[in-house]
mmCIF file of C-alpha atoms and ligand atoms in Angstrom:
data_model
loop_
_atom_site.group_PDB
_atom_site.id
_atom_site.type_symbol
_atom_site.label_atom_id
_atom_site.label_comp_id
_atom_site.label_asym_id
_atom_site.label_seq_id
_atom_site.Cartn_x
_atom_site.Cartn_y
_atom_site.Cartn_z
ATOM 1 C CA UNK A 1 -4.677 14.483 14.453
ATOM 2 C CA UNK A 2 -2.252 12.449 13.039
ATOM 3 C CA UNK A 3 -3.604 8.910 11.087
ATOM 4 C CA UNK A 4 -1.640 6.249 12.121
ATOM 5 C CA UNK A 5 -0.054 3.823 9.598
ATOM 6 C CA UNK A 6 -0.094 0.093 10.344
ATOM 7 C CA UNK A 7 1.246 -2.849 8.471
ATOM 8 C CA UNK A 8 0.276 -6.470 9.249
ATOM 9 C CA UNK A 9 0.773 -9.942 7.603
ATOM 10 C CA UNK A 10 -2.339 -12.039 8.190
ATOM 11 C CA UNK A 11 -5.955 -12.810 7.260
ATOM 12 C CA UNK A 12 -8.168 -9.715 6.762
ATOM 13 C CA UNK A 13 -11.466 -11.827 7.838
ATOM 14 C CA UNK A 14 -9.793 -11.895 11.274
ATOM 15 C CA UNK A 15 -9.367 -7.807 12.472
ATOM 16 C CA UNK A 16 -11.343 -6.221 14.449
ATOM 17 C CA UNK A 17 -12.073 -2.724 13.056
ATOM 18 C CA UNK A 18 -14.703 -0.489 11.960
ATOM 19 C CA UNK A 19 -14.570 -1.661 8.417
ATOM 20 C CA UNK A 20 -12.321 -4.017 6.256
ATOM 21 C CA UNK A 21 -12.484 -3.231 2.371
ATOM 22 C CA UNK A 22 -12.938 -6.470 -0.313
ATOM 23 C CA UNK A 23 -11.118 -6.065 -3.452
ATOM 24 C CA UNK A 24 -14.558 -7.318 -5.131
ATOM 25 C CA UNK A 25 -15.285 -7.687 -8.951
ATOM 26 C CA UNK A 26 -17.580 -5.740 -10.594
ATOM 27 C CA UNK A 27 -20.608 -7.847 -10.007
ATOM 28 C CA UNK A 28 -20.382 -8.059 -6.113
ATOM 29 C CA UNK A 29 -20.899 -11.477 -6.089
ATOM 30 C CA UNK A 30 -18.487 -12.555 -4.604
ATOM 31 C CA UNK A 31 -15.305 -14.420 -5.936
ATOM 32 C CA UNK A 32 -12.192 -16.277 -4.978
ATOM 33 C CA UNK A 33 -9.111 -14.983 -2.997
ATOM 34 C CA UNK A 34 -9.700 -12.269 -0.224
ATOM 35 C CA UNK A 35 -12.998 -11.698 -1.586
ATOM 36 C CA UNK A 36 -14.196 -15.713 -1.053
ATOM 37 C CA UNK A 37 -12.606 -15.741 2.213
ATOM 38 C CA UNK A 38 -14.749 -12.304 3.199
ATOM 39 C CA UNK A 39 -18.296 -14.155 1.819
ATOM 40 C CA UNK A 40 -17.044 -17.268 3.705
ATOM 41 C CA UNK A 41 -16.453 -16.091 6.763
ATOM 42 C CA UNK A 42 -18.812 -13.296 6.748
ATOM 43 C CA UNK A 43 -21.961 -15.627 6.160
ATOM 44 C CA UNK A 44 -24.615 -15.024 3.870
ATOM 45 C CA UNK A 45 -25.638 -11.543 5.275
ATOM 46 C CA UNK A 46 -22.916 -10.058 2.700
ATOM 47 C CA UNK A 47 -24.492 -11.356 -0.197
ATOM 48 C CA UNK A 48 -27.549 -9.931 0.261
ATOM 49 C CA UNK A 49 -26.463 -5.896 0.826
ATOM 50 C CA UNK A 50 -24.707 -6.720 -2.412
ATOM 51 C CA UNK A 51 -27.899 -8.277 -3.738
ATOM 52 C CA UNK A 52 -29.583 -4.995 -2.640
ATOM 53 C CA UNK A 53 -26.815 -2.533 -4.817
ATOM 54 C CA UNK A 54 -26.782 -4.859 -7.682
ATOM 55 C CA UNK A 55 -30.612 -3.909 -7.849
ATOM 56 C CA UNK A 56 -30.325 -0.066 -6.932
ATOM 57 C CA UNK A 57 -26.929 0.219 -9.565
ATOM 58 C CA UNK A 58 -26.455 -2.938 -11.245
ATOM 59 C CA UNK A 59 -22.771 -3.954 -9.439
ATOM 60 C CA UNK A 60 -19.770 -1.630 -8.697
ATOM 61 C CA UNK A 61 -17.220 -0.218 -11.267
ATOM 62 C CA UNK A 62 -13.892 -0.537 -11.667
ATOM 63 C CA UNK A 63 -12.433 1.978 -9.135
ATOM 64 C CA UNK A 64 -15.547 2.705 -7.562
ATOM 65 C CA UNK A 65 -16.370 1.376 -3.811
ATOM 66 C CA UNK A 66 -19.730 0.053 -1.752
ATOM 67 C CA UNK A 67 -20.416 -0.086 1.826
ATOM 68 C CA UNK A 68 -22.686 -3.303 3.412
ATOM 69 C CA UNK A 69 -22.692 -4.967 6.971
ATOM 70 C CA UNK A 70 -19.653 -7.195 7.528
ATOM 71 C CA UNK A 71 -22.253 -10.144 9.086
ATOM 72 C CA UNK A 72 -20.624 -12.250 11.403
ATOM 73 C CA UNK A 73 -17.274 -11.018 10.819
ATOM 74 C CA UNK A 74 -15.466 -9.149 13.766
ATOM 75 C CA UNK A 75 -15.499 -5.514 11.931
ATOM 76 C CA UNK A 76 -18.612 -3.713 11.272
ATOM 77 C CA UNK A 77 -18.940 -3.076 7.611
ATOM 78 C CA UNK A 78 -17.187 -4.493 4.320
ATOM 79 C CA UNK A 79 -16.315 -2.034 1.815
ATOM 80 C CA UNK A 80 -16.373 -3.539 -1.535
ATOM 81 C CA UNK A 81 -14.008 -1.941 -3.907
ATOM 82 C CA UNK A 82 -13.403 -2.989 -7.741
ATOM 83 C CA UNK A 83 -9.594 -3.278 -8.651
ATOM 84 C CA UNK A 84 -8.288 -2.907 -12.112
ATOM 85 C CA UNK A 85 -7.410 -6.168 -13.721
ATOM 86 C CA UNK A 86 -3.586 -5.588 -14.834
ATOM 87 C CA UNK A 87 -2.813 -4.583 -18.470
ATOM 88 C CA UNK A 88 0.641 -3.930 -20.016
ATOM 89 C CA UNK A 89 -0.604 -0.805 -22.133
ATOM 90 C CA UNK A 90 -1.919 1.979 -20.078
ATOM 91 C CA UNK A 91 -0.172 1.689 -16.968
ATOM 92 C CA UNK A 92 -1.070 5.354 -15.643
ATOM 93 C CA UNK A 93 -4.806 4.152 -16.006
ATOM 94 C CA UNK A 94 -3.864 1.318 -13.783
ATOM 95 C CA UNK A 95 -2.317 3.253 -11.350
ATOM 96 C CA UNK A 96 -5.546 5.845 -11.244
ATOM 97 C CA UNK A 97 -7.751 3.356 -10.984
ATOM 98 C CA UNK A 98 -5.844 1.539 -8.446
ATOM 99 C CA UNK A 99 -5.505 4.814 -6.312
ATOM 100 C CA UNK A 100 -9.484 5.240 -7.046
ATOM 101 C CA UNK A 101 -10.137 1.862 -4.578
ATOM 102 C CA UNK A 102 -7.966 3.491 -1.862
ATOM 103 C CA UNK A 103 -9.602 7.141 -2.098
ATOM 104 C CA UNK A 104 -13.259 5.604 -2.741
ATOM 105 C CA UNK A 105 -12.996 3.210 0.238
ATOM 106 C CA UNK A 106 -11.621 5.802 2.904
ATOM 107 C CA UNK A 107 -14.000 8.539 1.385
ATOM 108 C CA UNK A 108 -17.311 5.985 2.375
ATOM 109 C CA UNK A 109 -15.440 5.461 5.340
ATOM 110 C CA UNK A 110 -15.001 9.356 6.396
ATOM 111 C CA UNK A 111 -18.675 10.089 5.254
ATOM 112 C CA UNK A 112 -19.648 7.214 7.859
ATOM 113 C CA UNK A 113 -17.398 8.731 10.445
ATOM 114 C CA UNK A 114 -15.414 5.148 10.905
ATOM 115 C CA UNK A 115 -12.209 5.265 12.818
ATOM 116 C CA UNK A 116 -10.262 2.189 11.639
ATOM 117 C CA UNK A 117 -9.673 0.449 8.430
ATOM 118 C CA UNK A 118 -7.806 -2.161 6.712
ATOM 119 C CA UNK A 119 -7.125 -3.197 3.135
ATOM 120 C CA UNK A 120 -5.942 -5.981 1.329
ATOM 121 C CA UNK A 121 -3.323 -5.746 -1.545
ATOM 122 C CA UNK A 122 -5.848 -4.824 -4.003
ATOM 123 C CA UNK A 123 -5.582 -6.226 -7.168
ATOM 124 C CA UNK A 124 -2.320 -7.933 -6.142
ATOM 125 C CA UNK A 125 -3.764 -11.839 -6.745
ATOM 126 C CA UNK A 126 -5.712 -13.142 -9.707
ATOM 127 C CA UNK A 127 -6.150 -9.515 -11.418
ATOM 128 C CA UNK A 128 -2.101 -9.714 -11.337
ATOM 129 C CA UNK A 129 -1.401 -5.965 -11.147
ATOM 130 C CA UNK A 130 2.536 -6.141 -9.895
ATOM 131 C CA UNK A 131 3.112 -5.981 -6.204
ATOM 132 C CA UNK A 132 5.482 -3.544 -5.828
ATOM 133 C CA UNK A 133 3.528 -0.688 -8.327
ATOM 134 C CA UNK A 134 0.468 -1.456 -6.192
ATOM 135 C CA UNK A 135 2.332 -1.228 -2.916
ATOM 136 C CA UNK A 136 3.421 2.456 -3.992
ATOM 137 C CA UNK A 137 0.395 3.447 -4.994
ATOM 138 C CA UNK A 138 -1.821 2.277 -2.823
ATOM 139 C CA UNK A 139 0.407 4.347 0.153
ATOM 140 C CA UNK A 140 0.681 7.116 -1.984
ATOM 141 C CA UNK A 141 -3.192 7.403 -2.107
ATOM 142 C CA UNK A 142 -3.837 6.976 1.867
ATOM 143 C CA UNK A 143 -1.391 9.498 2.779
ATOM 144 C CA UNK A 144 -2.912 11.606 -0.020
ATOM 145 C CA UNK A 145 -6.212 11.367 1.279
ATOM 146 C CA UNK A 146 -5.274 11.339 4.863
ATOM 147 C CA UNK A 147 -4.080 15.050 4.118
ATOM 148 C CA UNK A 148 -8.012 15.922 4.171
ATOM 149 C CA UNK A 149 -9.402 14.279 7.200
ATOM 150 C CA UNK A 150 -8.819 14.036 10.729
ATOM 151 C CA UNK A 151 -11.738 11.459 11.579
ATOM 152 C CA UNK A 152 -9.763 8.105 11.046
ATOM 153 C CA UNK A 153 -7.180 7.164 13.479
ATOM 154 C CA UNK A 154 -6.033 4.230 12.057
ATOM 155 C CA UNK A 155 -5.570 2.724 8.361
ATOM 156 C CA UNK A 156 -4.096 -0.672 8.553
ATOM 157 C CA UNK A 157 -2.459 -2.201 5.820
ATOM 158 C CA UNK A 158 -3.010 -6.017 6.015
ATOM 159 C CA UNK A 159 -0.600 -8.333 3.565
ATOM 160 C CA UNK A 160 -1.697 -12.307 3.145
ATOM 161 C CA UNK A 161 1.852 -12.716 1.738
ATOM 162 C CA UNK A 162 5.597 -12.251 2.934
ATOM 163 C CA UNK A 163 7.045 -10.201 -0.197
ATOM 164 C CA UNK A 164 3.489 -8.116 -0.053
ATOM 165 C CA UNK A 165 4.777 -7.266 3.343
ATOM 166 C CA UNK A 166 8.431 -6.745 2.861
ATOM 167 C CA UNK A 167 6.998 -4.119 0.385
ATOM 168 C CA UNK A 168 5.158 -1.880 2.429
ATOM 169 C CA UNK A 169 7.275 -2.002 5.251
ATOM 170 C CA UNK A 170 10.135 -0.446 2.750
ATOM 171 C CA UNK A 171 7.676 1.751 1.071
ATOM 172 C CA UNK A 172 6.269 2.893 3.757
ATOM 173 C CA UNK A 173 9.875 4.128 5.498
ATOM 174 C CA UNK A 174 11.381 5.281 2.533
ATOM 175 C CA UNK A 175 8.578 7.512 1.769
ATOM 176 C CA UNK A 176 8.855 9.799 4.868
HETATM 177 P P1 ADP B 1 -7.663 -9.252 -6.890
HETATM 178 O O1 ADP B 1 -8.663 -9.938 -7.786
HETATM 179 O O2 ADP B 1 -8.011 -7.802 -6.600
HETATM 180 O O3 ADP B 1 -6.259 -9.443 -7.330
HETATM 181 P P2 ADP B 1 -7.307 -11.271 -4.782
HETATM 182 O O4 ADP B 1 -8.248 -11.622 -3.686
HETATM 183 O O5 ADP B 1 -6.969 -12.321 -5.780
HETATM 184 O O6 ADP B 1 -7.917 -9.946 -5.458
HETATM 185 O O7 ADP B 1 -5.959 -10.741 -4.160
HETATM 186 C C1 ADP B 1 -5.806 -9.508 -3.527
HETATM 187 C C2 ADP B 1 -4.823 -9.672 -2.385
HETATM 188 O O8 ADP B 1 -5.494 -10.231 -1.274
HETATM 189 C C3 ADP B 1 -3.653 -10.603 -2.708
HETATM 190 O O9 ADP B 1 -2.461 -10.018 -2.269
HETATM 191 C C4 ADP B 1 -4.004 -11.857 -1.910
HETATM 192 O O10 ADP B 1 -2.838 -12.557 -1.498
HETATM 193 C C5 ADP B 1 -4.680 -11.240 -0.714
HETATM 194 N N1 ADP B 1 -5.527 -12.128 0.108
HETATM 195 C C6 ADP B 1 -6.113 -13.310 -0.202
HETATM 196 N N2 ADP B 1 -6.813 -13.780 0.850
HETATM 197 C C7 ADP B 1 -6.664 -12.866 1.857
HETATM 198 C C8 ADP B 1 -7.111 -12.765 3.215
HETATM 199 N N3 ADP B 1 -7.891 -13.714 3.773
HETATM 200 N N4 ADP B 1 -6.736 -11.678 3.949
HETATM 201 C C9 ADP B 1 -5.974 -10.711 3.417
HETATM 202 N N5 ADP B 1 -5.518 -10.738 2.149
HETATM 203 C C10 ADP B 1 -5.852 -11.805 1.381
#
């Protein structure tokens, strides 16, 4: 079956889908941008699955990604993923890491047999990692990863910001 792509601008907090990933930190305590609007709008139920991991492992790692209920949001579970805060001098490491959120998150989300997904622009906001870089790579993972599963039906991009957008919808055609 074939995955299909999707690109929205708009407010993560607000899709309906199986699961909506949080580009987290690594304490999992939540934060400001996308992650602050998820723990806002998601209600206190959040915190404390992330409560429960921070006891079992002690946080999440850069890269790495957690599953807990979504709480009163419309999706079903929030996968918390760790995005690498932006440095000048290894930008391959970036990039890995950066794909690592992408192949994490839709690897929890295969072993829990979801169907739809969305991400943010992880990494895109206060941990500064440049837009376009992250646009490539982040579509470069999902349609890397999509190549081994045919249980998701839909992976939705969702951008907060116009030139986010602009981004992936070029990305995304050019790289056909
Ligand atoms: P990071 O620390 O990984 O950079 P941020 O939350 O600062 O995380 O930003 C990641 C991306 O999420 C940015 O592109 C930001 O504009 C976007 N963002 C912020 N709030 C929301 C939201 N409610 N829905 C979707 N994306 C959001």
């Amino acid at each position: 079956m074939n995955t299909k792509l999707k690109i929205i601008q708009g407010d993560i907090t607000q899709l309906t889908v199986d699961a909506i990933v949080n580009a987290a930190n690594t304490s999992l305590l939540g934060g400001g941008g996308v992650d602050g609007a998820i723990h806002r709008a998601g209600g206190p139920a959040i915190l404390e699955d992330c409560q429960k991991i921070r006891a079992r492992q002690g946080g999440c790692e850069t890269g790495e990604a957690v599953i807990t209920t979504a709480g009163k949001l419309p999706s079903n579970y929030v996968i918390h993923t760790v995005g690498p805060v932006w440095q000048n001098t290894d930008p391959n490491e970036m990039d890995r890491l950066l794909s690592s959120c992408y192949t994490n998150s839709l690897a929890i989300a295969k072993s829990k047999n979801l169907k739809t997904i969305a991400f943010p622009n992880i990494s895109t906001g206060i941990y500064d990692f440049p837009k376009d870089r992250a646009a490539k790579v982040a579509i470069a993972a999902v349609r890397q990863f999509l190549k081994t599963t045919s249980t998701l039906e839909e992976v939705i991009f969702v951008c907060f910001d116009k030139e986010n957008y602009d981004l992936y919808v070029n990305h995304l055609n050019e790289d056909l």
